[in-house]
Amino acid sequence: MEGINLIDIPIYILNFIVTFAMLYLLLYKPMSKFLQARRERIANTVKEAEEAQKEAEDNLQKSRKELAGTAEKARELTHEAIENAALSAEQVLDKAEEEAAAIIKRTQEQMEAKRQAALERAYTELVSLSGELSTRIILREVTIEDNRKIAERFFSEVTERNKEAFAENNAEEKTQ
Amino acid sequence: MSTHVKYVLKVAPPYDDDLVRRIEDGFTGLLGFKVQFEVTEDPALLCGFVAYVRGVVYDVSGKTQLAGIQEHLMDSMIVPPSVIKEEDDDS
């Protein structure tokens, strides 16, 4: 009858232990080591990926900041350019006004000089003319007839004025 | 003896009685009372006459006419431009 041989049991046990030990040594340990290494590699990869992502985010943030700074700087430059343009325009206007004022002043001075010259000429001519007339009047011999004419003209004019004054007085009295 | 008051008349030479009478008649007609003059010859008048009647002077002499012309010219524009310029500078 076949049955369990008690002598074989320890052999099986020993065999099992030896097999287990060999498996442990030859399979489990390298496998475990391999898995550990793989785990570490994956962890490193994840860590590197996280660092890369963090770095990318940092770079993105930095780029955004730089962009914002650039935009602000662009705005400042634009504002400064506008102010400079306004200042330049103001300076151009001031200069134009100064030039216009200078031209007007120069023209006025020229006109004044011409006016003075014209007045000088007119004065000289009139003084000369009046002097000539006075000389002719004084040098001319006065006659009785001249004096008579003067008297006649005087009384004639005075009589005429009296008539006019009388007529005006009558008209005023009538209107009143 | 005449009771008429004699007023003063200065006349530029030459003149005669006829001219004096014409002037007297003219003033008599103008003023409405008899006017008689005591005549004085005044060559400085140049021509014409100056009559003094009751405090009023009637000056029709050439001298005054010339003075009037001169004054008119001076008042209007016949002032030396240099004087005008000096006045402008002073203001």
PDB file of C-alpha atoms in Angstrom:
ATOM      1  CA  MET A   1       0.000   0.000   0.000  1.00  0.00           C
ATOM      2  CA  GLU A   2       1.168   3.210  -0.975  1.00  0.00           C
ATOM      3  CA  GLY A   3       1.230   5.883   1.680  1.00  0.00           C
ATOM      4  CA  ILE A   4       3.242   8.685   2.956  1.00  0.00           C
ATOM      5  CA  ASN A   5       6.796   7.758   3.563  1.00  0.00           C
ATOM      6  CA  LEU A   6       7.903   9.474   6.670  1.00  0.00           C
ATOM      7  CA  ILE A   7      11.466   9.476   5.511  1.00  0.00           C
ATOM      8  CA  ASP A   8      10.562  11.445   2.385  1.00  0.00           C
ATOM      9  CA  ILE A   9       8.828  14.213   4.337  1.00  0.00           C
ATOM     10  CA  PRO A  10      11.964  15.876   5.608  1.00  0.00           C
ATOM     11  CA  ILE A  11      13.454  15.482   2.165  1.00  0.00           C
ATOM     12  CA  TYR A  12      10.461  17.299   0.693  1.00  0.00           C
ATOM     13  CA  ILE A  13      10.672  19.893   3.352  1.00  0.00           C
ATOM     14  CA  LEU A  14      14.329  20.331   2.722  1.00  0.00           C
ATOM     15  CA  ASN A  15      13.723  20.357  -0.993  1.00  0.00           C
ATOM     16  CA  PHE A  16      11.067  22.999  -0.517  1.00  0.00           C
ATOM     17  CA  ILE A  17      13.329  25.088   1.661  1.00  0.00           C
ATOM     18  CA  VAL A  18      16.187  24.773  -0.777  1.00  0.00           C
ATOM     19  CA  THR A  19      13.908  25.641  -3.684  1.00  0.00           C
ATOM     20  CA  PHE A  20      12.446  28.527  -1.757  1.00  0.00           C
ATOM     21  CA  ALA A  21      15.880  29.800  -0.871  1.00  0.00           C
ATOM     22  CA  MET A  22      17.081  29.446  -4.428  1.00  0.00           C
ATOM     23  CA  LEU A  23      13.975  31.192  -5.721  1.00  0.00           C
ATOM     24  CA  TYR A  24      14.383  33.872  -3.152  1.00  0.00           C
ATOM     25  CA  LEU A  25      17.980  34.417  -4.009  1.00  0.00           C
ATOM     26  CA  LEU A  26      17.781  33.965  -7.746  1.00  0.00           C
ATOM     27  CA  LEU A  27      14.378  35.486  -8.535  1.00  0.00           C
ATOM     28  CA  TYR A  28      12.862  37.497  -5.735  1.00  0.00           C
ATOM     29  CA  LYS A  29      15.859  39.555  -4.848  1.00  0.00           C
ATOM     30  CA  PRO A  30      16.829  40.602  -8.392  1.00  0.00           C
ATOM     31  CA  MET A  31      13.195  41.158  -9.156  1.00  0.00           C
ATOM     32  CA  SER A  32      12.763  43.186  -6.055  1.00  0.00           C
ATOM     33  CA  LYS A  33      15.881  45.118  -6.794  1.00  0.00           C
ATOM     34  CA  PHE A  34      14.733  45.677 -10.350  1.00  0.00           C
ATOM     35  CA  LEU A  35      11.342  46.835  -9.158  1.00  0.00           C
ATOM     36  CA  GLN A  36      12.919  49.118  -6.598  1.00  0.00           C
ATOM     37  CA  ALA A  37      15.168  50.592  -9.234  1.00  0.00           C
ATOM     38  CA  ARG A  38      12.232  50.996 -11.558  1.00  0.00           C
ATOM     39  CA  ARG A  39      10.226  52.623  -8.800  1.00  0.00           C
ATOM     40  CA  GLU A  40      13.055  54.973  -8.075  1.00  0.00           C
ATOM     41  CA  ARG A  41      13.452  55.748 -11.766  1.00  0.00           C
ATOM     42  CA  ILE A  42       9.775  56.451 -12.108  1.00  0.00           C
ATOM     43  CA  ALA A  43       9.875  58.579  -9.006  1.00  0.00           C
ATOM     44  CA  ASN A  44      12.854  60.445 -10.377  1.00  0.00           C
ATOM     45  CA  THR A  45      11.100  60.858 -13.684  1.00  0.00           C
ATOM     46  CA  VAL A  46       8.008  62.153 -11.923  1.00  0.00           C
ATOM     47  CA  LYS A  47      10.138  64.411  -9.816  1.00  0.00           C
ATOM     48  CA  GLU A  48      11.975  65.693 -12.855  1.00  0.00           C
ATOM     49  CA  ALA A  49       8.674  66.147 -14.636  1.00  0.00           C
ATOM     50  CA  GLU A  50       7.345  68.070 -11.654  1.00  0.00           C
ATOM     51  CA  GLU A  51      10.479  70.164 -11.517  1.00  0.00           C
ATOM     52  CA  ALA A  52      10.262  70.746 -15.258  1.00  0.00           C
ATOM     53  CA  GLN A  53       6.639  71.709 -14.896  1.00  0.00           C
ATOM     54  CA  LYS A  54       7.489  73.957 -11.980  1.00  0.00           C
ATOM     55  CA  GLU A  55      10.296  75.477 -13.966  1.00  0.00           C
ATOM     56  CA  ALA A  56       8.004  75.897 -16.925  1.00  0.00           C
ATOM     57  CA  GLU A  57       5.425  77.550 -14.686  1.00  0.00           C
ATOM     58  CA  ASP A  58       8.114  79.745 -13.219  1.00  0.00           C
ATOM     59  CA  ASN A  59       9.283  80.637 -16.683  1.00  0.00           C
ATOM     60  CA  LEU A  60       5.717  81.309 -17.735  1.00  0.00           C
ATOM     61  CA  GLN A  61       5.182  83.490 -14.701  1.00  0.00           C
ATOM     62  CA  LYS A  62       8.448  85.234 -15.356  1.00  0.00           C
ATOM     63  CA  SER A  63       7.536  85.712 -18.997  1.00  0.00           C
ATOM     64  CA  ARG A  64       4.178  87.110 -17.985  1.00  0.00           C
ATOM     65  CA  LYS A  65       5.849  89.477 -15.582  1.00  0.00           C
ATOM     66  CA  GLU A  66       8.326  90.496 -18.237  1.00  0.00           C
ATOM     67  CA  LEU A  67       5.496  90.931 -20.706  1.00  0.00           C
ATOM     68  CA  ALA A  68       3.587  93.036 -18.228  1.00  0.00           C
ATOM     69  CA  GLY A  69       6.744  95.026 -17.532  1.00  0.00           C
ATOM     70  CA  THR A  70       7.341  95.417 -21.249  1.00  0.00           C
ATOM     71  CA  ALA A  71       3.776  96.565 -21.781  1.00  0.00           C
ATOM     72  CA  GLU A  72       4.137  99.039 -18.921  1.00  0.00           C
ATOM     73  CA  LYS A  73       7.412 100.214 -20.338  1.00  0.00           C
ATOM     74  CA  ALA A  74       5.834 100.498 -23.764  1.00  0.00           C
ATOM     75  CA  ARG A  75       3.030 102.544 -22.235  1.00  0.00           C
ATOM     76  CA  GLU A  76       5.567 104.739 -20.464  1.00  0.00           C
ATOM     77  CA  LEU A  77       7.559 105.131 -23.647  1.00  0.00           C
ATOM     78  CA  THR A  78       4.410 105.946 -25.578  1.00  0.00           C
ATOM     79  CA  HIS A  79       3.361 108.428 -22.908  1.00  0.00           C
ATOM     80  CA  GLU A  80       6.845 109.905 -22.897  1.00  0.00           C
ATOM     81  CA  ALA A  81       6.815 110.079 -26.690  1.00  0.00           C
ATOM     82  CA  ILE A  82       3.454 111.822 -26.599  1.00  0.00           C
ATOM     83  CA  GLU A  83       4.725 114.254 -23.971  1.00  0.00           C
ATOM     84  CA  ASN A  84       7.863 114.864 -25.985  1.00  0.00           C
ATOM     85  CA  ALA A  85       5.778 115.374 -29.108  1.00  0.00           C
ATOM     86  CA  ALA A  86       3.515 117.795 -27.241  1.00  0.00           C
ATOM     87  CA  LEU A  87       6.551 119.581 -25.857  1.00  0.00           C
ATOM     88  CA  SER A  88       8.104 119.719 -29.309  1.00  0.00           C
ATOM     89  CA  ALA A  89       4.847 120.992 -30.769  1.00  0.00           C
ATOM     90  CA  GLU A  90       4.675 123.624 -28.027  1.00  0.00           C
ATOM     91  CA  GLN A  91       8.249 124.625 -28.702  1.00  0.00           C
ATOM     92  CA  VAL A  92       7.527 124.800 -32.427  1.00  0.00           C
ATOM     93  CA  LEU A  93       4.456 126.924 -31.709  1.00  0.00           C
ATOM     94  CA  ASP A  94       6.423 129.194 -29.371  1.00  0.00           C
ATOM     95  CA  LYS A  95       9.127 129.580 -31.957  1.00  0.00           C
ATOM     96  CA  ALA A  96       6.548 130.271 -34.670  1.00  0.00           C
ATOM     97  CA  GLU A  97       4.893 132.855 -32.446  1.00  0.00           C
ATOM     98  CA  GLU A  98       8.233 134.477 -31.725  1.00  0.00           C
ATOM     99  CA  GLU A  99       9.057 134.568 -35.413  1.00  0.00           C
ATOM    100  CA  ALA A 100       5.613 135.967 -36.228  1.00  0.00           C
ATOM    101  CA  ALA A 101       6.032 138.631 -33.541  1.00  0.00           C
ATOM    102  CA  ALA A 102       9.470 139.483 -34.886  1.00  0.00           C
ATOM    103  CA  ILE A 103       8.085 139.765 -38.424  1.00  0.00           C
ATOM    104  CA  ILE A 104       5.215 141.950 -37.225  1.00  0.00           C
ATOM    105  CA  LYS A 105       7.617 144.115 -35.227  1.00  0.00           C
ATOM    106  CA  ARG A 106       9.987 144.419 -38.172  1.00  0.00           C
ATOM    107  CA  THR A 107       7.083 145.282 -40.479  1.00  0.00           C
ATOM    108  CA  GLN A 108       5.765 147.844 -38.007  1.00  0.00           C
ATOM    109  CA  GLU A 109       9.224 149.373 -37.740  1.00  0.00           C
ATOM    110  CA  GLN A 110       9.496 149.525 -41.515  1.00  0.00           C
ATOM    111  CA  MET A 111       6.020 151.045 -41.744  1.00  0.00           C
ATOM    112  CA  GLU A 112       6.880 153.514 -39.007  1.00  0.00           C
ATOM    113  CA  ALA A 113      10.096 154.429 -40.830  1.00  0.00           C
ATOM    114  CA  LYS A 114       8.156 154.910 -44.065  1.00  0.00           C
ATOM    115  CA  ARG A 115       5.516 156.936 -42.237  1.00  0.00           C
ATOM    116  CA  GLN A 116       8.202 159.094 -40.672  1.00  0.00           C
ATOM    117  CA  ALA A 117       9.875 159.547 -44.056  1.00  0.00           C
ATOM    118  CA  ALA A 118       6.531 160.459 -45.654  1.00  0.00           C
ATOM    119  CA  LEU A 119       5.809 162.913 -42.831  1.00  0.00           C
ATOM    120  CA  GLU A 120       9.257 164.424 -43.212  1.00  0.00           C
ATOM    121  CA  ARG A 121       8.667 164.872 -46.936  1.00  0.00           C
ATOM    122  CA  ALA A 122       5.162 166.273 -46.426  1.00  0.00           C
ATOM    123  CA  TYR A 123       6.409 168.589 -43.703  1.00  0.00           C
ATOM    124  CA  THR A 124       9.288 169.821 -45.829  1.00  0.00           C
ATOM    125  CA  GLU A 125       7.035 170.379 -48.834  1.00  0.00           C
ATOM    126  CA  LEU A 126       4.346 172.139 -46.813  1.00  0.00           C
ATOM    127  CA  VAL A 127       6.783 174.313 -44.935  1.00  0.00           C
ATOM    128  CA  SER A 128       8.348 175.237 -48.213  1.00  0.00           C
ATOM    129  CA  LEU A 129       4.941 175.912 -49.768  1.00  0.00           C
ATOM    130  CA  SER A 130       3.641 177.925 -46.826  1.00  0.00           C
ATOM    131  CA  GLY A 131       6.870 179.893 -46.719  1.00  0.00           C
ATOM    132  CA  GLU A 132       6.583 180.636 -50.415  1.00  0.00           C
ATOM    133  CA  LEU A 133       2.933 181.670 -50.043  1.00  0.00           C
ATOM    134  CA  SER A 134       3.704 183.914 -47.070  1.00  0.00           C
ATOM    135  CA  THR A 135       6.551 185.523 -48.981  1.00  0.00           C
ATOM    136  CA  ARG A 136       4.336 186.164 -51.972  1.00  0.00           C
ATOM    137  CA  ILE A 137       1.578 187.612 -49.778  1.00  0.00           C
ATOM    138  CA  ILE A 138       3.932 189.849 -47.824  1.00  0.00           C
ATOM    139  CA  LEU A 139       5.948 191.024 -50.809  1.00  0.00           C
ATOM    140  CA  ARG A 140       2.858 191.813 -52.832  1.00  0.00           C
ATOM    141  CA  GLU A 141       1.918 195.466 -52.694  1.00  0.00           C
ATOM    142  CA  VAL A 142      -1.416 196.008 -50.953  1.00  0.00           C
ATOM    143  CA  THR A 143      -3.732 198.517 -52.656  1.00  0.00           C
ATOM    144  CA  ILE A 144      -6.751 200.481 -51.452  1.00  0.00           C
ATOM    145  CA  GLU A 145      -8.799 198.227 -53.629  1.00  0.00           C
ATOM    146  CA  ASP A 146      -7.515 195.199 -51.669  1.00  0.00           C
ATOM    147  CA  ASN A 147      -8.548 196.808 -48.369  1.00  0.00           C
ATOM    148  CA  ARG A 148     -11.917 197.736 -49.850  1.00  0.00           C
ATOM    149  CA  LYS A 149     -12.504 194.184 -51.005  1.00  0.00           C
ATOM    150  CA  ILE A 150     -11.561 192.886 -47.579  1.00  0.00           C
ATOM    151  CA  ALA A 151     -14.066 195.250 -45.935  1.00  0.00           C
ATOM    152  CA  GLU A 152     -16.808 194.367 -48.441  1.00  0.00           C
ATOM    153  CA  ARG A 153     -16.265 190.669 -47.968  1.00  0.00           C
ATOM    154  CA  PHE A 154     -16.291 191.027 -44.185  1.00  0.00           C
ATOM    155  CA  PHE A 155     -19.596 192.898 -44.057  1.00  0.00           C
ATOM    156  CA  SER A 156     -21.092 190.644 -46.671  1.00  0.00           C
ATOM    157  CA  GLU A 157     -20.182 187.520 -44.726  1.00  0.00           C
ATOM    158  CA  VAL A 158     -21.327 188.978 -41.401  1.00  0.00           C
ATOM    159  CA  THR A 159     -24.642 190.080 -42.929  1.00  0.00           C
ATOM    160  CA  GLU A 160     -25.116 186.627 -44.421  1.00  0.00           C
ATOM    161  CA  ARG A 161     -24.396 184.966 -41.080  1.00  0.00           C
ATOM    162  CA  ASN A 162     -26.816 187.312 -39.299  1.00  0.00           C
ATOM    163  CA  LYS A 163     -29.533 186.399 -41.798  1.00  0.00           C
ATOM    164  CA  GLU A 164     -28.886 182.699 -41.284  1.00  0.00           C
ATOM    165  CA  ALA A 165     -28.901 183.093 -37.496  1.00  0.00           C
ATOM    166  CA  PHE A 166     -32.144 185.078 -37.687  1.00  0.00           C
ATOM    167  CA  ALA A 167     -33.745 182.405 -39.876  1.00  0.00           C
ATOM    168  CA  GLU A 168     -32.649 179.654 -37.491  1.00  0.00           C
ATOM    169  CA  ASN A 169     -34.042 181.541 -34.509  1.00  0.00           C
ATOM    170  CA  ASN A 170     -37.383 181.992 -36.268  1.00  0.00           C
ATOM    171  CA  ALA A 171     -37.473 178.299 -37.148  1.00  0.00           C
ATOM    172  CA  GLU A 172     -36.764 177.326 -33.520  1.00  0.00           C
ATOM    173  CA  GLU A 173     -39.427 179.680 -32.235  1.00  0.00           C
ATOM    174  CA  LYS A 174     -41.953 178.190 -34.643  1.00  0.00           C
ATOM    175  CA  THR A 175     -41.145 174.636 -33.587  1.00  0.00           C
ATOM    176  CA  GLN A 176     -41.505 175.633 -29.928  1.00  0.00           C
TER     177      GLN A 176
ATOM    178  CA  MET B   1     -19.773 219.521 -31.622  1.00  0.00           C
ATOM    179  CA  SER B   2     -20.451 215.791 -32.297  1.00  0.00           C
ATOM    180  CA  THR B   3     -21.976 213.732 -29.452  1.00  0.00           C
ATOM    181  CA  HIS B   4     -21.092 210.400 -31.048  1.00  0.00           C
ATOM    182  CA  VAL B   5     -18.522 208.229 -29.391  1.00  0.00           C
ATOM    183  CA  LYS B   6     -15.576 207.511 -31.628  1.00  0.00           C
ATOM    184  CA  TYR B   7     -14.353 203.993 -31.691  1.00  0.00           C
ATOM    185  CA  VAL B   8     -10.892 202.855 -32.672  1.00  0.00           C
ATOM    186  CA  LEU B   9     -10.096 201.613 -36.159  1.00  0.00           C
ATOM    187  CA  LYS B  10      -6.654 200.426 -37.156  1.00  0.00           C
ATOM    188  CA  VAL B  11      -6.186 200.204 -40.896  1.00  0.00           C
ATOM    189  CA  ALA B  12      -3.347 198.832 -42.974  1.00  0.00           C
ATOM    190  CA  PRO B  13      -2.043 201.346 -45.517  1.00  0.00           C
ATOM    191  CA  PRO B  14      -3.032 202.455 -48.077  1.00  0.00           C
ATOM    192  CA  TYR B  15      -6.521 203.684 -47.233  1.00  0.00           C
ATOM    193  CA  ASP B  16      -8.686 206.722 -47.894  1.00  0.00           C
ATOM    194  CA  ASP B  17     -11.737 208.437 -46.406  1.00  0.00           C
ATOM    195  CA  ASP B  18     -14.035 206.545 -48.713  1.00  0.00           C
ATOM    196  CA  LEU B  19     -12.824 203.240 -47.295  1.00  0.00           C
ATOM    197  CA  VAL B  20     -13.204 204.502 -43.724  1.00  0.00           C
ATOM    198  CA  ARG B  21     -16.742 205.673 -44.438  1.00  0.00           C
ATOM    199  CA  ARG B  22     -17.601 202.311 -45.985  1.00  0.00           C
ATOM    200  CA  ILE B  23     -16.360 200.581 -42.828  1.00  0.00           C
ATOM    201  CA  GLU B  24     -18.305 203.004 -40.592  1.00  0.00           C
ATOM    202  CA  ASP B  25     -21.490 202.492 -42.642  1.00  0.00           C
ATOM    203  CA  GLY B  26     -21.001 198.772 -42.529  1.00  0.00           C
ATOM    204  CA  PHE B  27     -20.719 198.672 -38.740  1.00  0.00           C
ATOM    205  CA  THR B  28     -23.628 201.121 -38.364  1.00  0.00           C
ATOM    206  CA  GLY B  29     -25.849 198.855 -40.419  1.00  0.00           C
ATOM    207  CA  LEU B  30     -24.570 195.789 -38.680  1.00  0.00           C
ATOM    208  CA  LEU B  31     -24.822 196.976 -35.088  1.00  0.00           C
ATOM    209  CA  GLY B  32     -27.851 199.255 -35.394  1.00  0.00           C
ATOM    210  CA  PHE B  33     -26.284 202.439 -34.029  1.00  0.00           C
ATOM    211  CA  LYS B  34     -24.109 205.156 -35.475  1.00  0.00           C
ATOM    212  CA  VAL B  35     -20.505 204.163 -35.554  1.00  0.00           C
ATOM    213  CA  GLN B  36     -17.677 206.599 -36.108  1.00  0.00           C
ATOM    214  CA  PHE B  37     -14.016 205.729 -35.940  1.00  0.00           C
ATOM    215  CA  GLU B  38     -10.858 207.365 -34.917  1.00  0.00           C
ATOM    216  CA  VAL B  39      -8.509 205.957 -37.518  1.00  0.00           C
ATOM    217  CA  THR B  40      -4.971 204.801 -36.892  1.00  0.00           C
ATOM    218  CA  GLU B  41      -2.663 203.548 -39.608  1.00  0.00           C
ATOM    219  CA  ASP B  42      -0.921 200.282 -38.718  1.00  0.00           C
ATOM    220  CA  PRO B  43       1.435 198.800 -41.354  1.00  0.00           C
ATOM    221  CA  ALA B  44       1.930 195.702 -39.171  1.00  0.00           C
ATOM    222  CA  LEU B  45      -1.584 194.572 -40.127  1.00  0.00           C
ATOM    223  CA  LEU B  46      -0.286 193.946 -43.704  1.00  0.00           C
ATOM    224  CA  CYS B  47      -3.823 194.472 -45.102  1.00  0.00           C
ATOM    225  CA  GLY B  48      -7.405 194.858 -43.866  1.00  0.00           C
ATOM    226  CA  PHE B  49      -8.380 196.473 -40.541  1.00  0.00           C
ATOM    227  CA  VAL B  50      -9.100 195.936 -36.861  1.00  0.00           C
ATOM    228  CA  ALA B  51     -12.108 197.662 -35.299  1.00  0.00           C
ATOM    229  CA  TYR B  52     -12.744 198.054 -31.542  1.00  0.00           C
ATOM    230  CA  VAL B  53     -16.444 198.710 -30.895  1.00  0.00           C
ATOM    231  CA  ARG B  54     -17.970 198.574 -27.414  1.00  0.00           C
ATOM    232  CA  GLY B  55     -15.405 196.125 -26.143  1.00  0.00           C
ATOM    233  CA  VAL B  56     -15.635 193.831 -29.153  1.00  0.00           C
ATOM    234  CA  VAL B  57     -12.689 193.419 -31.496  1.00  0.00           C
ATOM    235  CA  TYR B  58     -13.434 192.906 -35.178  1.00  0.00           C
ATOM    236  CA  ASP B  59     -10.152 191.735 -36.645  1.00  0.00           C
ATOM    237  CA  VAL B  60     -10.076 191.422 -40.420  1.00  0.00           C
ATOM    238  CA  SER B  61      -6.340 192.041 -40.809  1.00  0.00           C
ATOM    239  CA  GLY B  62      -3.965 190.101 -43.020  1.00  0.00           C
ATOM    240  CA  LYS B  63      -1.668 189.606 -40.036  1.00  0.00           C
ATOM    241  CA  THR B  64      -4.360 187.781 -38.076  1.00  0.00           C
ATOM    242  CA  GLN B  65      -5.394 185.805 -41.148  1.00  0.00           C
ATOM    243  CA  LEU B  66      -1.805 184.612 -41.600  1.00  0.00           C
ATOM    244  CA  ALA B  67      -1.555 183.794 -37.899  1.00  0.00           C
ATOM    245  CA  GLY B  68      -4.774 181.805 -38.205  1.00  0.00           C
ATOM    246  CA  ILE B  69      -3.429 179.884 -41.171  1.00  0.00           C
ATOM    247  CA  GLN B  70      -0.208 179.190 -39.313  1.00  0.00           C
ATOM    248  CA  GLU B  71      -2.099 178.020 -36.228  1.00  0.00           C
ATOM    249  CA  HIS B  72      -4.360 175.823 -38.318  1.00  0.00           C
ATOM    250  CA  LEU B  73      -1.387 174.208 -40.006  1.00  0.00           C
ATOM    251  CA  MET B  74       0.349 173.666 -36.698  1.00  0.00           C
ATOM    252  CA  ASP B  75      -2.799 172.179 -35.140  1.00  0.00           C
ATOM    253  CA  SER B  76      -3.495 169.815 -38.029  1.00  0.00           C
ATOM    254  CA  MET B  77      -0.407 168.060 -39.259  1.00  0.00           C
ATOM    255  CA  ILE B  78       2.340 170.485 -39.891  1.00  0.00           C
ATOM    256  CA  VAL B  79       4.358 169.493 -36.882  1.00  0.00           C
ATOM    257  CA  PRO B  80       7.894 168.332 -37.568  1.00  0.00           C
ATOM    258  CA  PRO B  81       7.968 164.503 -37.585  1.00  0.00           C
ATOM    259  CA  SER B  82      11.008 164.627 -35.356  1.00  0.00           C
ATOM    260  CA  VAL B  83       8.866 166.425 -32.752  1.00  0.00           C
ATOM    261  CA  ILE B  84       6.174 163.739 -33.111  1.00  0.00           C
ATOM    262  CA  LYS B  85       8.797 161.037 -32.655  1.00  0.00           C
ATOM    263  CA  GLU B  86      10.181 162.725 -29.561  1.00  0.00           C
ATOM    264  CA  GLU B  87       6.668 162.976 -28.105  1.00  0.00           C
ATOM    265  CA  ASP B  88       6.126 159.252 -28.785  1.00  0.00           C
ATOM    266  CA  ASP B  89       9.417 158.397 -27.094  1.00  0.00           C
ATOM    267  CA  ASP B  90       8.506 160.491 -24.064  1.00  0.00           C
ATOM    268  CA  SER B  91       5.148 158.687 -23.674  1.00  0.00           C
TER     269      SER B  91
END
